XYZ file of C-alpha atoms in Angstrom:
454
model
C 0.000 0.000 0.000
C 1.000 3.615 -0.326
C 2.223 5.564 2.678
C 3.187 9.189 3.066
C 5.584 10.544 5.686
C 5.029 14.181 6.572
C 7.620 16.392 8.252
C 7.052 15.734 11.977
C 6.921 18.317 14.716
C 10.580 18.724 15.690
C 9.649 20.340 18.983
C 10.263 23.700 20.648
C 7.703 25.518 18.501
C 9.626 25.111 15.239
C 7.328 25.346 12.238
C 9.637 24.548 9.315
C 12.900 22.889 8.352
C 15.284 22.855 5.406
C 16.296 19.593 3.755
C 20.100 19.487 4.024
C 20.605 16.219 2.176
C 18.721 13.067 1.263
C 20.277 9.770 2.275
C 17.853 7.750 0.152
C 16.439 8.068 -3.355
C 13.324 6.850 -5.196
C 13.603 3.116 -5.679
C 15.649 2.502 -2.527
C 14.439 -0.151 -0.102
C 14.510 1.139 3.476
C 14.033 -0.453 6.871
C 12.298 0.806 9.976
C 14.216 3.617 11.691
C 16.759 3.889 8.863
C 17.877 7.502 8.491
C 16.130 9.091 5.516
C 17.482 12.617 5.494
C 19.157 15.388 7.437
C 17.044 18.495 7.972
C 18.135 21.806 9.432
C 15.807 23.662 11.738
C 16.357 27.149 13.038
C 18.354 25.565 15.837
C 20.083 22.343 14.793
C 20.586 19.637 12.172
C 18.324 16.649 12.851
C 18.352 13.159 11.338
C 14.933 11.833 10.321
C 14.407 8.071 10.784
C 11.934 6.119 8.673
C 8.603 5.157 10.269
C 8.001 2.578 7.536
C 9.664 -0.421 5.896
C 9.318 -0.519 2.152
C 10.426 1.149 -1.075
C 10.864 4.895 -1.496
C 8.278 5.975 -4.052
C 8.872 9.730 -4.210
C 10.732 12.588 -2.553
C 8.498 15.620 -2.150
C 11.283 18.131 -1.538
C 14.754 18.798 -2.914
C 17.942 19.424 -0.957
C 18.027 23.082 0.036
C 14.241 23.425 0.028
C 12.402 24.634 3.132
C 9.161 22.852 4.001
C 6.580 23.384 6.732
C 5.834 20.955 9.557
C 3.068 18.638 8.377
C 3.919 19.006 4.691
C 4.517 15.805 2.650
C 8.162 14.817 2.806
C 8.517 11.354 1.306
C 6.228 8.683 -0.137
C 6.606 4.925 0.340
C 5.389 1.681 -1.181
C 4.915 -0.185 2.088
C 5.274 -3.936 2.275
C 2.057 -5.829 2.827
C -1.275 -6.395 1.175
C -3.062 -3.623 -0.617
C -5.372 -1.679 1.624
C -6.350 1.818 2.583
C -3.649 4.365 1.935
C -1.427 5.108 4.914
C -1.979 8.755 4.204
C -5.563 8.470 5.467
C -5.916 10.595 8.580
C -8.584 8.413 10.263
C -8.530 4.851 11.488
C -11.168 2.128 11.415
C -12.910 3.554 14.454
C -13.065 6.995 12.840
C -10.552 8.505 15.236
C -7.732 10.608 13.863
C -4.367 8.908 13.577
C -1.379 10.622 15.180
C 1.626 11.511 13.068
C 4.646 9.485 14.283
C 6.989 11.281 16.641
C 10.492 12.166 15.502
C 12.357 10.110 18.075
C 11.602 6.648 19.352
C 8.758 5.577 17.062
C 8.665 2.335 15.147
C 9.795 -1.194 15.916
C 13.344 -2.440 15.714
C 14.633 -3.023 12.193
C 13.952 -6.521 10.858
C 16.435 -6.330 8.007
C 19.969 -5.104 7.597
C 22.428 -4.261 4.900
C 22.833 -1.505 2.336
C 19.602 -0.170 0.808
C 18.779 -2.041 -2.377
C 18.347 -0.052 -5.567
C 15.618 -0.881 -8.009
C 16.764 -1.931 -11.473
C 15.355 0.196 -14.249
C 14.907 -0.348 -17.954
C 16.878 2.084 -20.091
C 15.494 2.040 -23.615
C 17.085 3.753 -26.552
C 20.556 4.297 -25.082
C 22.639 5.615 -27.981
C 25.854 3.679 -28.499
C 27.667 6.786 -29.706
C 27.387 8.531 -26.339
C 30.413 7.024 -24.595
C 33.403 4.918 -25.641
C 32.879 2.696 -22.570
C 29.430 1.771 -23.852
C 30.782 1.134 -27.378
C 33.476 -1.194 -26.073
C 30.936 -3.186 -24.097
C 28.559 -3.533 -27.098
C 28.825 -6.202 -29.861
C 31.442 -5.285 -32.472
C 28.887 -5.278 -35.268
C 26.583 -2.860 -33.476
C 25.683 0.182 -35.494
C 26.846 3.460 -33.903
C 23.406 4.908 -34.390
C 21.471 1.854 -33.266
C 19.340 1.956 -30.145
C 19.732 -0.883 -27.677
C 17.546 -1.880 -24.763
C 19.337 -2.956 -21.634
C 18.464 -3.393 -17.978
C 20.824 -1.427 -15.773
C 21.040 -0.709 -12.071
C 19.921 2.722 -11.052
C 23.025 4.986 -10.879
C 24.064 5.917 -7.357
C 24.033 9.668 -6.775
C 22.597 12.347 -4.519
C 19.645 14.604 -5.424
C 21.840 17.707 -5.988
C 24.079 15.712 -8.353
C 21.064 14.373 -10.237
C 19.708 17.905 -10.545
C 23.102 19.083 -11.835
C 23.182 16.302 -14.441
C 19.633 17.086 -15.527
C 20.490 20.761 -15.865
C 23.412 19.872 -18.155
C 21.416 17.281 -20.083
C 23.717 14.403 -19.075
C 22.426 10.836 -18.638
C 23.777 9.456 -15.355
C 23.598 5.908 -16.697
C 26.372 6.791 -19.141
C 28.451 8.394 -16.404
C 27.998 5.269 -14.257
C 29.575 3.177 -17.036
C 32.915 4.825 -16.315
C 32.802 5.235 -12.502
C 31.519 1.790 -11.553
C 29.414 1.122 -8.458
C 30.508 4.108 -6.390
C 28.417 7.239 -5.854
C 28.547 9.660 -8.791
C 29.772 13.180 -7.993
C 29.683 16.511 -9.815
C 33.365 15.988 -10.697
C 32.466 12.721 -12.449
C 29.848 14.558 -14.516
C 32.315 17.303 -15.438
C 34.937 14.706 -16.397
C 32.373 12.914 -18.556
C 31.434 16.126 -20.355
C 35.110 16.959 -20.913
C 35.971 13.443 -22.120
C 33.096 13.036 -24.567
C 33.049 16.639 -25.783
C 29.251 16.662 -25.869
C 27.388 19.955 -25.924
C 25.614 20.540 -22.638
C 22.706 22.776 -21.863
C 23.868 26.075 -20.437
C 22.875 26.441 -16.746
C 20.524 29.270 -15.908
C 23.120 31.023 -13.743
C 25.620 30.956 -16.621
C 22.977 32.338 -18.964
C 22.366 35.241 -16.609
C 26.086 35.995 -16.401
C 26.410 35.783 -20.171
C 23.704 38.424 -20.509
C 25.796 40.908 -18.503
C 28.037 43.160 -20.638
C 31.758 42.412 -20.372
C 32.543 45.891 -19.030
C 30.037 45.403 -16.195
C 31.042 41.864 -15.338
C 34.152 42.768 -13.360
C 37.007 40.329 -13.133
C 36.633 37.557 -15.717
C 33.544 35.427 -15.212
C 33.171 36.236 -11.521
C 29.967 37.929 -10.467
C 30.234 41.220 -8.640
C 27.603 40.078 -6.155
C 27.124 37.006 -4.019
C 23.609 36.266 -2.790
C 23.322 33.975 0.216
C 19.864 32.699 1.200
C 18.814 33.731 4.700
C 17.653 30.533 6.336
C 18.331 28.044 9.085
C 20.313 29.203 12.102
C 21.180 32.581 10.590
C 17.523 33.361 9.913
C 16.516 32.348 13.428
C 19.382 34.302 15.011
C 18.561 37.441 13.044
C 14.896 37.317 14.068
C 15.798 36.669 17.701
C 18.322 39.500 17.850
C 15.908 42.001 16.281
C 13.185 40.947 18.715
C 15.534 41.258 21.685
C 17.032 44.601 20.625
C 13.630 46.232 20.139
C 11.888 44.623 23.125
C 14.299 44.714 26.059
C 15.951 48.053 26.927
C 19.644 47.166 26.856
C 22.244 48.674 29.137
C 25.933 47.707 28.894
C 28.569 48.314 31.568
C 32.297 47.575 31.333
C 34.977 46.682 33.835
C 38.703 45.996 33.268
C 40.034 43.283 35.566
C 43.530 42.271 36.638
C 43.415 38.494 36.078
C 47.087 37.797 36.796
C 46.222 35.656 39.820
C 43.726 33.630 37.778
C 46.278 33.028 35.014
C 48.849 31.947 37.618
C 46.280 29.535 39.055
C 45.588 28.038 35.633
C 49.309 27.666 35.000
C 49.696 25.694 38.220
C 46.694 23.497 37.338
C 48.247 22.693 33.971
C 51.276 21.367 35.792
C 49.144 19.005 37.887
C 49.387 15.546 36.308
C 46.124 14.445 37.925
C 44.351 17.100 35.830
C 46.115 16.326 32.557
C 42.899 14.999 30.967
C 41.006 18.210 31.723
C 41.418 21.443 29.807
C 40.807 24.211 32.323
C 41.007 27.668 30.748
C 40.029 31.246 31.622
C 36.467 30.730 30.334
C 35.880 27.947 32.856
C 36.945 30.255 35.701
C 34.688 33.022 34.368
C 31.791 30.553 34.155
C 32.353 29.509 37.777
C 32.577 33.140 38.891
C 29.320 33.951 37.050
C 27.473 31.070 38.722
C 28.667 32.251 42.133
C 27.867 35.922 41.482
C 24.335 35.152 40.266
C 23.406 33.984 43.763
C 23.699 37.654 44.824
C 22.057 39.092 41.693
C 18.770 37.213 41.109
C 17.559 39.820 38.628
C 20.254 38.753 36.169
C 19.036 35.148 36.319
C 15.450 35.934 35.383
C 13.114 36.706 32.494
C 10.352 39.194 31.804
C 6.975 37.470 31.277
C 4.975 40.169 29.528
C 1.835 38.061 29.044
C 1.589 37.227 32.757
C 2.844 40.604 33.938
C 5.499 38.914 36.047
C 9.276 38.671 36.493
C 10.296 35.010 36.660
C 13.420 34.363 38.741
C 15.174 31.032 38.270
C 16.463 28.968 41.184
C 19.034 27.321 38.932
C 21.575 28.425 36.320
C 21.388 27.013 32.812
C 24.472 28.755 31.492
C 24.385 29.617 27.776
C 27.672 29.779 25.863
C 27.622 31.675 22.552
C 29.357 29.634 19.853
C 30.260 30.768 16.334
C 29.794 27.902 13.860
C 29.720 27.546 10.080
C 25.934 27.561 10.307
C 25.874 30.798 12.292
C 25.717 31.836 15.930
C 24.170 29.377 18.365
C 23.875 29.526 22.162
C 23.749 26.021 23.665
C 23.573 25.892 27.435
C 25.098 23.898 30.280
C 22.259 22.593 32.398
C 22.477 23.283 36.156
C 25.895 24.862 35.754
C 25.697 26.254 39.294
C 25.977 22.694 40.698
C 29.194 21.874 38.820
C 32.773 22.148 40.002
C 35.449 24.036 38.073
C 36.700 20.797 36.513
C 33.183 19.716 35.524
C 32.508 23.116 33.967
C 35.721 22.859 31.949
C 34.714 19.420 30.671
C 31.216 20.635 29.756
C 32.647 23.623 27.878
C 34.943 21.359 25.866
C 32.113 18.962 25.010
C 29.783 21.819 24.092
C 32.341 23.389 21.752
C 33.095 20.080 20.008
C 29.415 19.285 19.509
C 28.699 22.787 18.157
C 31.583 22.664 15.642
C 30.405 19.293 14.355
C 26.830 20.564 13.979
C 25.466 17.947 16.384
C 23.916 20.313 18.927
C 20.344 19.185 19.596
C 17.318 21.526 19.741
C 16.949 20.731 23.443
C 20.464 22.030 24.155
C 19.676 25.244 22.279
C 16.383 25.942 24.031
C 16.279 27.562 27.425
C 19.255 29.095 29.163
C 18.939 31.599 32.002
C 22.168 33.626 31.570
C 24.781 33.625 28.808
C 28.491 34.203 28.236
C 30.058 35.312 24.947
C 33.801 34.646 24.708
C 34.815 37.359 22.244
C 38.377 37.190 23.543
C 39.138 34.173 21.338
C 38.926 36.563 18.369
C 41.371 39.019 19.940
C 38.591 41.477 20.843
C 38.714 43.399 24.113
C 35.111 44.523 24.646
C 31.696 44.810 23.032
C 27.992 45.403 23.620
C 26.377 41.951 23.387
C 22.656 41.618 22.650
C 20.568 39.615 25.089
C 19.323 36.213 23.963
C 15.501 36.382 23.999
C 14.097 35.377 27.370
C 17.250 36.259 29.315
C 18.036 39.366 31.321
C 21.837 39.231 31.222
C 24.805 38.315 29.024
C 28.511 38.753 29.773
C 31.109 39.270 27.030
C 34.618 38.136 28.000
C 37.481 39.984 26.326
C 40.994 38.866 25.457
C 43.685 38.556 28.143
C 46.483 41.051 27.436
C 49.659 42.079 29.236
C 49.416 45.795 30.013
C 51.132 48.265 32.293
C 48.860 48.603 35.333
C 49.032 50.006 38.815
C 49.772 47.195 41.277
C 50.572 47.747 44.957
C 51.516 51.361 44.382
C 53.756 50.688 41.388
C 53.395 50.310 37.622
C 53.849 46.704 36.521
C 53.008 44.495 33.542
C 49.805 42.687 34.505
C 47.448 40.346 32.667
C 44.244 42.269 32.036
C 40.764 41.366 30.800
C 37.736 43.552 30.045
C 34.257 42.333 30.990
C 31.170 43.726 29.200
C 27.788 43.103 30.835
C 24.521 43.793 28.991
C 21.288 43.528 30.952
C 17.558 44.154 30.649
C 16.918 47.464 32.396
C 13.284 46.505 33.005
C 14.480 43.857 35.466
C 17.970 44.913 36.524
C 18.910 48.377 37.721
C 22.388 49.833 37.412
C 23.362 49.063 41.012
C 22.582 45.351 40.723
C 24.373 45.101 37.381
C 27.466 46.854 38.746
C 27.477 44.715 41.888
C 27.316 41.519 39.816
C 30.174 42.669 37.608
C 32.235 43.554 40.677
C 31.607 40.106 42.208
C 32.784 38.360 39.018
C 35.844 40.607 38.908
C 36.681 39.864 42.558
C 36.855 36.124 41.845
C 39.040 36.671 38.768
C 41.377 39.054 40.626
C 41.611 36.809 43.697
C 40.283 33.284 43.032
C 40.260 32.598 46.778
C 37.334 35.034 47.127
C 35.133 32.392 45.516
C 34.899 30.819 48.979
C 33.195 33.963 50.289
C 30.394 33.892 47.727
C 29.041 30.460 48.564
């Protein structure tokens, strides 16, 4: 019977997702819970498992296309006797069927192995198209004769198939020279170059060709690059605009002598029992923030406009701004206030690795009660960070630099850091913001003061 899988609700109020890449193609046989595709939401890249076992009948979206939750994503020919279509929304008792959840639905797979590809009949393949085909044909075959053969469906991804279609290239002929491996764009280009066939001119090339040479700039390069606004960047832009024009931001700065903290970290690096842990300045700042928030509850809160209330949190889910290839994300460390310095350092390392690899889950990106932005890794001293929506405070941590500074009545070279605190002035007044910043600075200047804040 026919079955249709619609894009499931990925949680956290997300209403759409972009198809990053398909891992199956029409004709492939799939098993229960086999990964069908990777989709990118406004927060993370998610793998979609199959709720059915059967043959892929159709893909309803192309890679790079954005589709809404509930929209058809993929069609199946499901194993079993013919019956009512699986796309029917009601069961036998007339009650509405629920769309399968994203995670945890379906039984365990009953089959294993690489997805099988359906053989297809290629009629009228011209023997003059490729020397590899000519060599495999009978010697008395006419160059212009049409032959009918049964070939295995060429292995390729949807973007590559679209590229071949745009150029007018038959992938079956390309497969004759590359064998059983997956066909790439390079293989198509090599085929075009080897055979010398005339390909259809891509639309983008046609547009460039229509531009006069004197307006085209350097060679064939366009003078403009247009990048679609979608995924994480689209979500971040909307969130930052909402935050900037909703919460009245105030930013205060404080330059801190962190020489004692850097000396402490140097001694910890020499401790062989801590060799497996990477404890850096950001971990100490994170610990200082968690301690200081106990004396500044307004900075660990949110403004609930609909209820007319200020919600103060009795825990710290510490957000850490991370710059990735997909854009800025702010995953958080859950219950950071309960962790030791070593545990915080380990969580920061794990968070950074996961973010770089694009494996941060939507759950890790939702929530957060206070955030830190480590702009110092880019060699920047200070800034005016924008609050993540739903938070009342964010601290930007600048680079550590050796500077001449007054120390014990004399000028000496000291290791200095600038802290920049932005807060929601509806919740936090200047005195509370300054006191919080001073408490963080006290721990960084004299790490032993951390014992006084607990």
